Coordinates of C-alpha atoms in Angstrom, one line a residue:
Chain A
X256 CA -45.0 46.0 -5.2
X257 CA -42.7 44.0 -7.0
X258 CA -40.2 45.0 -4.7
X259 CA -42.6 43.3 -2.0
X260 CA -42.6 39.7 -4.1
X261 CA -39.0 40.0 -4.7
X262 CA -38.6 40.7 -0.4
X263 CA -41.3 37.9 0.7
X264 CA -39.1 35.6 -2.6
X265 CA -36.0 36.4 -1.0
X266 CA -37.1 35.2 2.5
X267 CA -37.9 31.7 1.9
X268 CA -35.2 31.4 0.1
X269 CA -32.8 32.4 2.7
X270 CA -34.2 30.4 5.1
X271 CA -34.3 27.7 3.0
X272 CA -30.7 27.9 2.5
X273 CA -29.6 27.8 6.5
X274 CA -31.9 25.0 6.8
X275 CA -29.9 23.1 4.3
X276 CA -27.0 24.4 6.0
X277 CA -28.4 23.3 9.2
X278 CA -28.1 26.7 11.0
X279 CA -29.8 26.8 14.6
X280 CA -33.4 26.9 14.6
X281 CA -33.5 30.3 16.4
X282 CA -31.2 32.2 13.3
X283 CA -33.3 30.6 10.6
X284 CA -35.9 33.4 10.8
X285 CA -33.4 36.6 10.8
X286 CA -31.1 35.1 8.5
X287 CA -34.3 35.2 6.2
X288 CA -35.0 38.2 7.2
X289 CA -31.1 39.8 6.6
X290 CA -31.1 37.9 3.3
X291 CA -34.0 39.6 2.3
X292 CA -33.2 42.8 3.0
X293 CA -30.0 42.8 1.0
X294 CA -31.4 41.2 -2.0
X295 CA -34.5 43.9 -1.9
X296 CA -31.5 46.5 -1.5
X297 CA -29.8 45.4 -4.2
X298 CA -33.2 44.5 -6.6
X299 CA -33.6 48.7 -6.0
X300 CA -30.6 50.1 -7.2
X301 CA -30.0 47.6 -9.9
X302 CA -33.5 49.0 -11.2
X303 CA -33.3 53.0 -10.3
X304 CA -29.3 53.0 -11.2
X305 CA -28.6 50.0 -13.4
X306 CA -25.1 49.2 -11.8
X307 CA -25.0 45.7 -10.6
X308 CA -21.5 45.8 -9.5
X309 CA -22.6 48.6 -6.8
X310 CA -25.9 46.8 -5.7
X311 CA -24.0 43.7 -4.9
X312 CA -21.4 45.6 -2.7
X313 CA -23.8 47.4 -1.1
X314 CA -26.6 44.3 -0.7
X315 CA -23.1 42.7 0.9
X316 CA -22.5 45.4 3.3
X317 CA -25.6 45.3 4.4
X318 CA -25.7 41.8 5.5
X319 CA -22.4 42.4 7.5
X320 CA -23.6 45.0 9.3
X321 CA -26.8 43.3 10.3
X322 CA -25.2 40.0 11.0
X323 CA -22.9 42.0 13.5
X324 CA -25.9 43.2 15.0
X325 CA -27.6 39.9 15.2
X326 CA -24.5 38.4 16.6
X327 CA -24.6 40.6 19.6
X328 CA -28.3 40.2 19.8
X329 CA -28.5 36.2 19.6
X330 CA -24.6 35.6 21.2
X331 CA -23.8 33.8 17.9
X332 CA -20.4 34.3 15.9
X333 CA -21.7 36.4 13.4
X334 CA -20.9 33.8 10.3
X335 CA -24.0 31.9 11.5
X336 CA -26.0 35.1 9.9
X337 CA -23.8 35.9 7.3
X338 CA -23.2 32.7 5.0
X339 CA -27.0 32.3 4.6
X340 CA -27.5 35.7 4.2
X341 CA -25.1 36.7 1.0
X342 CA -26.9 33.7 -0.3
X343 CA -29.4 35.7 -3.1
X344 CA -26.1 37.7 -4.2
X345 CA -23.9 35.2 -5.3
X346 CA -23.4 35.1 -8.7
X347 CA -24.9 31.4 -9.6
X348 CA -26.9 33.3 -13.1
X349 CA -23.8 34.9 -13.7
X350 CA -22.3 31.5 -14.0
X351 CA -25.1 30.0 -15.9
X352 CA -25.0 32.4 -18.8
X353 CA -21.2 32.5 -18.6
X354 CA -21.9 28.5 -19.5
X355 CA -25.0 29.3 -22.0
X356 CA -22.4 31.6 -24.1
X357 CA -19.4 29.4 -24.2
X358 CA -21.7 26.7 -25.7
X359 CA -23.5 29.3 -28.1
X360 CA -19.6 29.9 -29.5
X361 CA -20.4 33.7 -28.6
X362 CA -16.9 34.0 -26.5
X363 CA -17.2 37.8 -26.4
X364 CA -20.7 37.6 -24.4
X365 CA -18.8 34.6 -22.4
X366 CA -16.1 37.0 -21.7
X367 CA -18.3 39.9 -20.4
X368 CA -20.7 37.3 -18.2
X369 CA -17.4 35.9 -17.2
X370 CA -15.5 39.0 -15.6
X371 CA -19.2 40.3 -14.5
X372 CA -19.7 37.3 -12.1
X373 CA -15.9 37.4 -10.9
X374 CA -16.6 41.2 -9.8
X375 CA -19.7 40.4 -8.5
X376 CA -17.7 37.7 -6.0
X377 CA -15.1 40.1 -5.2
X378 CA -17.7 42.5 -4.3
X379 CA -19.5 40.4 -2.1
X380 CA -16.4 39.7 0.0
X381 CA -15.1 43.1 -0.2
X382 CA -18.8 44.4 1.5
X383 CA -18.5 41.7 4.1
X384 CA -14.7 42.7 5.2
X385 CA -15.4 46.3 5.4
X386 CA -18.6 45.7 7.5
X387 CA -16.8 43.1 9.6
X388 CA -13.5 45.4 10.3
X389 CA -15.8 48.8 10.8
X390 CA -17.7 46.5 13.6
X391 CA -14.4 45.4 15.2
X392 CA -12.7 48.9 15.3
X393 CA -15.7 50.0 17.0
X394 CA -15.7 47.1 19.5
X395 CA -12.2 48.3 20.2
X396 CA -13.0 51.9 20.5
X397 CA -15.7 51.0 22.9
X398 CA -13.2 49.1 25.3
X399 CA -10.8 52.0 24.9
X400 CA -13.5 54.4 25.8
Chain B
X173 CA -10.3 22.9 42.1
X174 CA -9.0 25.0 40.4
X175 CA -8.1 24.1 36.7
X176 CA -6.7 27.4 35.4
X177 CA -3.0 25.7 35.9
X178 CA -1.7 23.0 34.5
X179 CA -0.5 20.4 36.7
X180 CA 1.8 17.9 34.4
X181 CA 2.9 16.9 30.9
X182 CA -0.2 15.1 30.8
X183 CA -2.4 17.6 31.0
X184 CA -0.6 19.5 28.5
X185 CA -1.3 16.8 26.0
X186 CA -4.7 16.6 26.9
X187 CA -5.1 20.5 26.6
X188 CA -3.4 20.0 23.0
X189 CA -5.8 17.2 21.9
X190 CA -8.8 20.0 23.3
X191 CA -8.0 22.4 21.4
X192 CA -6.9 20.7 18.3
X193 CA -10.6 18.4 18.4
X194 CA -12.2 22.4 19.0
X195 CA -10.3 23.3 16.0
X196 CA -10.8 20.7 13.6
X197 CA -14.8 20.8 14.2
X198 CA -15.2 24.3 13.3
X199 CA -12.4 24.2 10.3
X200 CA -14.5 20.7 9.1
X201 CA -18.2 22.6 9.1
X202 CA -16.7 25.5 7.1
X203 CA -15.7 28.3 9.8
X204 CA -13.3 30.6 8.5
X205 CA -9.4 29.5 9.3
X206 CA -8.7 32.8 11.0
X207 CA -11.8 31.7 13.8
X208 CA -10.3 28.2 14.1
X209 CA -6.4 30.0 14.8
X210 CA -8.1 32.4 17.5
X211 CA -10.5 30.1 19.4
X212 CA -7.4 27.4 19.3
X213 CA -5.1 30.6 20.7
X214 CA -7.6 31.7 23.4
X215 CA -8.4 28.1 24.9
X216 CA -4.6 27.4 25.2
X217 CA -3.9 30.4 26.2
X218 CA -6.5 30.6 29.0
X219 CA -4.5 28.1 31.0
X220 CA -2.0 30.6 33.3
X221 CA 1.4 28.5 32.9
X222 CA 1.3 28.0 29.2
X223 CA 3.3 29.8 26.7
X224 CA 4.1 30.7 23.5
X225 CA 0.9 29.6 21.3
X226 CA 0.9 30.1 18.4
X227 CA -1.1 28.3 15.5
X228 CA -1.1 27.7 11.7
X229 CA -4.4 26.5 10.2
X230 CA -4.9 26.2 6.5
X231 CA -8.0 24.4 4.4
X232 CA -5.7 21.0 4.3
X233 CA -4.3 21.1 7.8
X234 CA -3.8 22.7 11.2
X235 CA -0.9 23.2 13.3
X236 CA -0.7 23.9 16.8
X237 CA 2.1 24.6 19.2
X238 CA 3.0 25.8 22.9
X239 CA 5.5 25.8 25.6
X240 CA 5.2 24.7 28.7
X241 CA 7.8 24.7 31.5
X242 CA 10.4 25.4 28.9
X243 CA 9.5 22.8 26.7
X244 CA 7.8 22.7 23.7
X245 CA 4.5 20.6 21.9
X246 CA 3.7 20.6 18.8
X247 CA 0.5 18.9 17.0
X248 CA -0.3 18.5 13.6
X249 CA -3.1 16.8 12.2
X250 CA -4.7 16.8 8.3
X251 CA -7.6 17.9 7.3
X252 CA -10.0 16.5 4.8
X253 CA -13.8 16.8 3.3
X254 CA -15.0 20.1 4.7
X255 CA -18.7 20.2 4.6
X256 CA -21.0 23.1 5.6
X257 CA -22.7 23.0 9.7
X258 CA -23.7 26.5 10.8
X259 CA -25.2 24.6 14.3
X260 CA -21.8 23.0 15.0
X261 CA -19.7 26.0 14.5
X262 CA -21.9 28.4 16.4
X263 CA -22.2 25.6 19.5
X264 CA -18.4 25.0 19.6
X265 CA -18.2 28.9 19.9
X266 CA -19.8 29.1 22.6
X267 CA -18.3 26.1 24.2
X268 CA -14.4 28.0 23.3
X269 CA -15.8 30.8 25.4
X270 CA -17.3 29.2 28.4
X271 CA -14.2 27.0 28.6
X272 CA -12.0 30.2 28.7
X273 CA -13.9 32.2 31.2
X274 CA -15.2 29.1 33.5
X275 CA -13.8 26.6 36.0
X276 CA -13.8 24.1 33.4
X277 CA -11.6 20.3 34.1
X278 CA -9.9 19.7 30.8
X279 CA -11.5 16.0 30.7
X280 CA -15.0 17.6 30.9
X281 CA -14.1 19.9 28.4
X282 CA -13.3 17.1 26.0
X283 CA -16.5 15.3 26.9
X284 CA -18.5 18.6 26.4
X285 CA -17.2 18.3 23.0
X286 CA -17.9 14.8 21.9
X287 CA -21.7 15.8 23.0
X288 CA -21.1 18.6 20.5
X289 CA -19.8 15.9 18.0
X290 CA -23.1 14.4 18.3
X291 CA -25.2 16.7 18.7
X292 CA -28.6 16.1 16.3
X293 CA -28.7 17.5 12.6
X294 CA -32.1 18.4 11.1
X295 CA -33.1 14.9 9.3
X296 CA -32.1 14.7 5.8
X297 CA -35.7 15.4 4.6
X298 CA -35.8 18.7 6.3
X299 CA -32.7 19.5 4.9
X300 CA -34.0 18.3 1.3
X301 CA -36.9 20.7 1.3
X302 CA -34.8 23.3 2.7
X303 CA -32.1 23.0 -0.6
X304 CA -35.4 23.0 -2.6
X305 CA -36.9 25.9 -0.8
X306 CA -33.9 27.8 -1.6
X307 CA -34.3 26.5 -5.2
X308 CA -37.8 27.7 -6.0
X309 CA -37.7 30.8 -4.8
X310 CA -34.4 31.6 -6.4
X311 CA -36.4 31.0 -9.8
X312 CA -39.1 33.3 -9.0
X313 CA -36.5 35.7 -8.0
X314 CA -35.5 35.8 -11.4
X315 CA -38.6 36.3 -12.8
X316 CA -39.7 32.7 -13.7
X317 CA -43.5 31.7 -13.1
X318 CA -45.3 29.6 -10.8
X319 CA -44.7 26.3 -13.1
X320 CA -41.2 27.2 -12.7
X321 CA -41.1 27.5 -9.3
X322 CA -42.7 23.9 -9.0
X323 CA -40.0 22.5 -11.0
X324 CA -36.9 24.5 -9.8
X325 CA -38.6 22.7 -6.2
X326 CA -39.1 18.9 -7.2
X327 CA -36.1 19.1 -9.9
X328 CA -33.9 20.1 -6.6
X329 CA -35.3 17.6 -4.3
X330 CA -34.4 15.0 -6.9
X331 CA -31.4 15.7 -7.2
X332 CA -29.9 16.6 -4.0
X333 CA -31.6 13.2 -2.9
X334 CA -29.8 11.4 -5.9
X335 CA -26.6 13.6 -4.6
X336 CA -26.9 12.1 -1.1
X337 CA -27.4 8.7 -1.7
X338 CA -24.1 8.9 -3.6
X339 CA -22.2 10.8 -0.9
X340 CA -21.9 7.4 0.9
X341 CA -19.1 6.9 -1.8
X342 CA -17.0 9.8 -0.9
X343 CA -16.8 11.2 -4.1
X344 CA -14.4 14.1 -4.6
X345 CA -15.9 17.5 -5.0
X346 CA -15.4 17.7 -8.0
X347 CA -17.0 15.0 -9.1
X348 CA -20.1 15.3 -6.8
X349 CA -21.0 18.9 -8.1
X350 CA -20.3 18.0 -11.7
X351 CA -23.0 14.9 -11.2
X352 CA -25.1 17.0 -9.2
X353 CA -25.5 20.0 -11.7
X354 CA -25.5 17.6 -14.4
X355 CA -28.8 15.7 -12.5
X356 CA -30.4 19.1 -11.8
X357 CA -30.2 20.3 -15.7
X358 CA -31.5 16.6 -16.7
X359 CA -34.5 16.9 -14.0
X360 CA -34.8 20.6 -15.4
X361 CA -35.1 19.4 -18.8
X362 CA -37.4 17.3 -18.1
X363 CA -40.0 19.2 -16.5
X364 CA -39.9 21.6 -19.4
X365 CA -40.6 18.6 -22.0
X366 CA -43.6 17.4 -19.3
X367 CA -44.6 21.1 -19.7
X368 CA -44.5 22.4 -16.0
X369 CA -42.2 24.7 -16.5
X370 CA -41.4 27.8 -19.2
X371 CA -38.1 28.7 -19.1
X372 CA -35.3 26.4 -19.2
X373 CA -33.0 29.3 -17.7
X374 CA -35.0 29.7 -14.8
X375 CA -35.1 26.5 -13.7
X376 CA -31.8 25.6 -14.0
X377 CA -30.6 28.7 -12.2
X378 CA -32.7 28.2 -9.2
X379 CA -31.5 24.4 -9.2
X380 CA -27.9 24.4 -9.1
X381 CA -28.1 27.1 -6.7
X382 CA -27.4 24.7 -3.5
X383 CA -24.4 23.6 -5.4
X384 CA -23.1 27.2 -5.9
X385 CA -19.7 27.7 -4.0
X386 CA -20.9 31.1 -3.0
X387 CA -19.6 30.8 0.4
X388 CA -16.2 29.7 -0.1
X389 CA -15.6 32.1 -2.9
X390 CA -16.6 34.7 -0.7
X391 CA -14.6 33.4 2.2
X392 CA -11.4 32.5 -0.1
X393 CA -11.2 36.3 -0.8
X394 CA -11.4 37.2 2.7
X395 CA -9.0 34.8 3.8
X396 CA -7.0 36.1 1.4
X397 CA -7.4 40.0 1.3
X398 CA -6.8 39.8 5.5
X399 CA -3.4 38.1 5.1
X400 CA -4.1 34.4 5.4
X401 CA -3.2 34.2 1.7
X402 CA -2.0 30.2 1.7
X403 CA -5.8 28.9 2.5
X404 CA -7.4 31.5 0.8
X405 CA -5.8 29.8 -2.1
X406 CA -6.4 26.3 -1.6
X407 CA -10.4 27.3 -0.8
X408 CA -9.9 29.6 -3.7
X409 CA -9.0 27.0 -6.2
X410 CA -11.1 24.6 -4.8
X411 CA -14.1 26.8 -5.5
X412 CA -13.3 27.9 -8.7
X413 CA -12.4 24.2 -9.7
X414 CA -16.3 23.5 -8.5
X415 CA -17.8 26.3 -10.6
X416 CA -16.0 24.7 -13.5
X417 CA -17.8 21.1 -12.6
X418 CA -21.0 22.9 -12.0
X419 CA -20.5 24.2 -15.6
X420 CA -19.8 21.2 -17.3
X421 CA -22.2 19.3 -15.8
X422 CA -24.6 22.4 -16.8
X423 CA -23.0 22.5 -20.9
X424 CA -23.7 19.3 -21.4
X425 CA -26.9 19.6 -21.0
X426 CA -27.2 22.9 -22.6
X427 CA -24.7 21.8 -25.4
X428 CA -27.2 18.8 -26.4
X429 CA -30.4 21.2 -26.2
X430 CA -29.4 24.3 -28.1
X431 CA -28.0 21.9 -30.7
X432 CA -31.5 20.3 -30.5
X433 CA -30.4 16.7 -30.4
X434 CA -32.6 16.5 -27.0

C-alpha cells in the first residue's frame, strides 16, 4: 500500500518538474511514469535490502532504459525523458542533512552524509551511462545484422 | 533544385552560422556537449563538398571548423547563461534530422531555427505550478504530512515567483541559488510558525528541490566519463558551487533555528 502511495507522489513530483523545465506536452506523462517507476524500485530496494547506493543505481538504470525506449516511441532525444526521470533520485535531502549536521557542529555525521550524497550522484551518472551505452551497442548490432 | 552541394563561399558562411545557431540553442537549453558536437557535425557533413568537419564544445564556448575547396573556415562563439528548456532541445534535434535528410535550403533552415527560438513556452504561472508540484509531492515522498505538503507548495511557489522577478537583473547563478534557498527556508520556517507544517526538515527538503543542480551533476559526471573532461569539469564546478550556495542559504536559517534565535 505504501509503495502505491509513493508511486503516485513521485509521479506528480516528476511531472511537475518536467513542466517546470518546459518539457513537450506529450512527454510529461511518460516521463512522470518513468520517474515514478524508478522511485518505486528505489523505495522497494531500500526497504528490503537497506542499500542506498545500489537502490539509486538500479533506479537510474531503469530511468535510462525507459528513456531510450520512450525516445524511440515518441521520436524525441532520450534526454527529454531522462532529465525529469532522475529527479526523485537526486540527493537533495542528502545535501540538506549534510548542512544540518554542519550547523550542529557534528562533523562526523556531516562527512558521512556528504560522502553518501557524492556517491549517490555518481551512482545516478553510472546508471545512466551504462543504459545509454547498452542501447547504443544494441542499435549498432541491429544495424550490422 | 539541389541544396546538398554548396555553391560559393557565401553559402559556406551561412551553413556555419546555421550549425552554430543550432548548437548554441541546444547548449543554452541544457543539452549534453556530445549531443551538441554531434548535431553540428551532422549538419555540416550533410553537404557533399564540405570536408574535415570538426567541432569542440565546452560549457562556455563553441568552436567549429570545416574545409571547403581547400579553404578552412573556423568560427568561435562564446556561450553564457545556461538554462533548461527540454522542449527546445527536442525541437532542434528534430530540425537537424530533417535538415540532414531532406532537401532544405540553408536560408530556409535559418528561418526554421528562428521560428524554434520564438517558440512559445508555458506561461510563468504554469511553470511555477509545476515547480511547486515537485516541492509539495517531494515532501510527501520523504514522509511529510498533508500540512507539510501544503507548506512546501506555498513556500515553493512564493520563492520561485520572487526568483523569477529577480531573474531580469541577471544575477550570477551562485547568488541566484543562494537567494532561492534562503527564501525557501524562510517561507518554510514561517509555515512552521503559523502551524501549517509539522516538520521543518521535510518542508525545506521539498522546497529546495527545484533549485538542486541534479541534472548538472549527473551530466558533468557523464561528460567526464565519456572523455569530454573539460566540459565535465566546468559543469561539475558549477554544480558543486550551486550546491554550496543552496547549503549556505539553508544553513543561515537552520543556524538561527537550531540555536533558538528565531
